[in-house]
Structure formats: structure tokens, C-alpha cells
Amino acid sequence: MESVAGGCVKVRILQTSACAGCKVASHCNASESKEKIIDVYQTDGIAARVKVGDSVMVSASRDVANRALLLGFGVPFLVLVIVLMVVLRLSGNEGLAALVALLSLAPYYGVLWLCRDKIQRKLRFYLET
């Protein structure tokens, strides 16, 4: 655990790829791991009982995981495919259609970034006791 401030606990996690535990992972470029800090907002008093340096278990519900996957991968995929098909149908130019489809993701991720506070309230992690 990194810090505790109010009801927010900052937790350092080690994100590893699926093959990071392999015996030859040190010789392979596919395996990687990164340290990330996530914010856990607790309202049930657990944040008051933990202190910096404690090991904690962070969890999220299946609904939260599904919603995050939908926002991060599902909707952008649909936007990409729909824009690609529409522009290809209208212009007949595959290169233009591919370029416009890729550029159409910028506004989507921009709106996602602008709505990050609202999304953060819905996609919450929890500390387990």
C-alpha cells in the first residue's frame, strides 16, 4: 500500500503478462511486468484500519470487470467497424476508410477521458478484509 488519504487508499500493484512466470521469461521479449498505482475508495471504514506498507487484497466485481472491458475494448471495436463499413460504402476507398476508422477512435477516447470521474465512480475497486 502506497498511501491513505481520507477514504482513498493508493495501492501499488505489479501487473504481469500471462507468461511472466515462465522459466524462460527472462530471455523472452513477450513477458513484461509493470508497477501501477490504483486508487481504492472505501466507505466502510477499512481505509482507516490500514496503514502504509500493509499488504492488502484488492478486488472488483464481475460487473465492474465486464463494464471496463466493454468501455475499453467492446465499444471502440464497434465504433471502428461501423465507421470503417460506412466510409468504405460511401467512398469505395479502402485506405481512406481505414484512416477515418482509426481517427474515429480519438473522439471516443477523448469523451471517455472527459467522463473519467463519472466512470471512476461506477468502476470501483474494494479492499478485502
Short mmCIF file of C-alpha atoms in Angstrom, two decimals:
data_model
loop_
_atom_site.label_atom_id
_atom_site.label_comp_id
_atom_site.label_asym_id
_atom_site.label_seq_id
_atom_site.Cartn_x
_atom_site.Cartn_y
_atom_site.Cartn_z
CA MET A 1 0.00 0.00 0.00
CA GLU A 2 1.32 3.40 -1.01
CA SER A 3 -0.74 5.98 0.92
CA VAL A 4 -4.01 6.60 2.75
CA ALA A 5 -5.78 9.95 2.49
CA GLY A 6 -9.38 10.34 3.58
CA GLY A 7 -11.32 7.50 2.04
CA CYS A 8 -8.81 6.93 -0.76
CA VAL A 9 -6.16 4.24 -0.49
CA LYS A 10 -3.44 4.20 -3.15
CA VAL A 11 -2.29 0.63 -3.77
CA ARG A 12 0.80 -0.33 -5.76
CA ILE A 13 0.20 -3.42 -7.87
CA LEU A 14 2.53 -5.40 -10.10
CA GLN A 15 0.84 -6.06 -13.45
CA THR A 16 2.43 -9.01 -15.21
CA SER A 17 1.78 -10.63 -18.54
CA ALA A 18 0.45 -14.17 -18.56
CA CYS A 19 3.85 -15.61 -19.40
CA ALA A 20 5.86 -13.65 -16.82
CA GLY A 21 6.03 -16.74 -14.60
CA CYS A 22 7.59 -18.88 -17.32
CA LYS A 23 11.06 -20.31 -16.65
CA VAL A 24 12.49 -18.68 -19.79
CA ALA A 25 10.67 -15.36 -19.31
CA SER A 26 13.93 -13.50 -18.73
CA HIS A 27 15.06 -14.48 -22.24
CA CYS A 28 11.81 -13.59 -23.96
CA ASN A 29 10.53 -10.18 -25.04
CA ALA A 30 6.89 -11.25 -24.66
CA SER A 31 6.97 -11.32 -20.87
CA GLU A 32 6.77 -8.00 -19.11
CA SER A 33 5.63 -6.55 -15.83
CA LYS A 34 4.78 -3.02 -14.78
CA GLU A 35 4.12 -1.37 -11.46
CA LYS A 36 0.89 0.61 -11.33
CA ILE A 37 -0.83 2.59 -8.61
CA ILE A 38 -4.59 2.31 -8.35
CA ASP A 39 -6.99 4.33 -6.23
CA VAL A 40 -9.36 2.40 -3.98
CA TYR A 41 -12.19 4.43 -2.47
CA GLN A 42 -13.55 2.82 0.69
CA THR A 43 -16.65 3.94 2.54
CA ASP A 44 -16.87 1.09 5.05
CA GLY A 45 -14.00 2.09 7.35
CA ILE A 46 -11.36 -0.34 6.09
CA ALA A 47 -9.26 2.61 4.87
CA ALA A 48 -8.97 3.80 8.48
CA ARG A 49 -7.64 0.42 9.66
CA VAL A 50 -4.82 0.02 7.14
CA LYS A 51 -1.53 1.85 7.05
CA VAL A 52 1.23 2.48 4.54
CA GLY A 53 3.24 -0.66 3.87
CA ASP A 54 0.41 -3.11 4.66
CA SER A 55 -0.29 -5.85 2.15
CA VAL A 56 -3.90 -5.68 1.05
CA MET A 57 -6.15 -7.64 -1.29
CA VAL A 58 -7.89 -5.56 -3.95
CA SER A 59 -10.96 -6.90 -5.69
CA ALA A 60 -13.63 -5.84 -8.15
CA SER A 61 -16.96 -7.38 -9.02
CA ARG A 62 -17.54 -9.26 -12.26
CA ASP A 63 -19.92 -6.47 -13.29
CA VAL A 64 -17.13 -3.90 -12.89
CA ALA A 65 -14.75 -6.03 -14.96
CA ASN A 66 -17.35 -6.51 -17.71
CA ARG A 67 -18.15 -2.80 -17.81
CA ALA A 68 -14.44 -1.90 -18.02
CA LEU A 69 -13.90 -4.39 -20.87
CA LEU A 70 -16.92 -3.02 -22.70
CA LEU A 71 -15.73 0.60 -22.40
CA GLY A 72 -12.10 -0.20 -23.17
CA PHE A 73 -12.47 -2.74 -25.97
CA GLY A 74 -16.07 -3.52 -26.97
CA VAL A 75 -17.37 -0.05 -27.81
CA PRO A 76 -14.15 1.08 -29.57
CA PHE A 77 -14.24 -2.09 -31.69
CA LEU A 78 -17.84 -1.40 -32.70
CA VAL A 79 -17.04 2.25 -33.49
CA LEU A 80 -14.06 1.16 -35.59
CA VAL A 81 -16.00 -1.45 -37.58
CA ILE A 82 -19.10 0.71 -38.12
CA VAL A 83 -17.09 3.74 -39.28
CA LEU A 84 -14.96 1.52 -41.50
CA MET A 85 -18.02 -0.01 -43.19
CA VAL A 86 -19.84 3.32 -43.62
CA VAL A 87 -16.85 5.18 -45.07
CA LEU A 88 -15.95 2.23 -47.31
CA ARG A 89 -19.53 2.08 -48.58
CA LEU A 90 -19.66 5.84 -49.21
CA SER A 91 -16.19 6.35 -50.71
CA GLY A 92 -15.12 2.95 -52.02
CA ASN A 93 -11.57 3.81 -50.94
CA GLU A 94 -10.16 1.22 -48.50
CA GLY A 95 -7.20 3.35 -47.41
CA LEU A 96 -9.40 6.33 -46.61
CA ALA A 97 -11.90 4.12 -44.81
CA ALA A 98 -9.16 2.60 -42.65
CA LEU A 99 -7.68 6.01 -41.83
CA VAL A 100 -11.04 7.56 -40.93
CA ALA A 101 -11.97 4.49 -38.85
CA LEU A 102 -8.74 4.77 -36.85
CA LEU A 103 -9.17 8.53 -36.43
CA SER A 104 -12.75 7.97 -35.22
CA LEU A 105 -11.35 6.40 -32.06
CA ALA A 106 -9.73 9.68 -30.97
CA PRO A 107 -13.08 11.39 -30.17
CA TYR A 108 -14.31 8.24 -28.41
CA TYR A 109 -11.29 8.08 -26.13
CA GLY A 110 -11.47 11.85 -25.67
CA VAL A 111 -15.06 11.59 -24.42
CA LEU A 112 -14.02 8.66 -22.23
CA TRP A 113 -11.25 10.81 -20.72
CA LEU A 114 -13.65 13.72 -20.14
CA CYS A 115 -16.07 11.36 -18.36
CA ARG A 116 -13.33 9.72 -16.27
CA ASP A 117 -14.71 11.00 -12.94
CA LYS A 118 -18.16 9.60 -13.65
CA ILE A 119 -16.65 6.32 -14.85
CA GLN A 120 -14.41 6.13 -11.79
CA ARG A 121 -17.46 6.28 -9.52
CA LYS A 122 -19.00 3.31 -11.35
CA LEU A 123 -15.84 1.21 -11.75
CA ARG A 124 -14.67 0.79 -8.18
CA PHE A 125 -12.14 -1.50 -6.58
CA TYR A 126 -12.55 -2.69 -2.99
CA LEU A 127 -10.18 -3.74 -0.24
CA GLU A 128 -10.98 -7.15 1.18
CA THR A 129 -10.76 -7.75 4.90
#
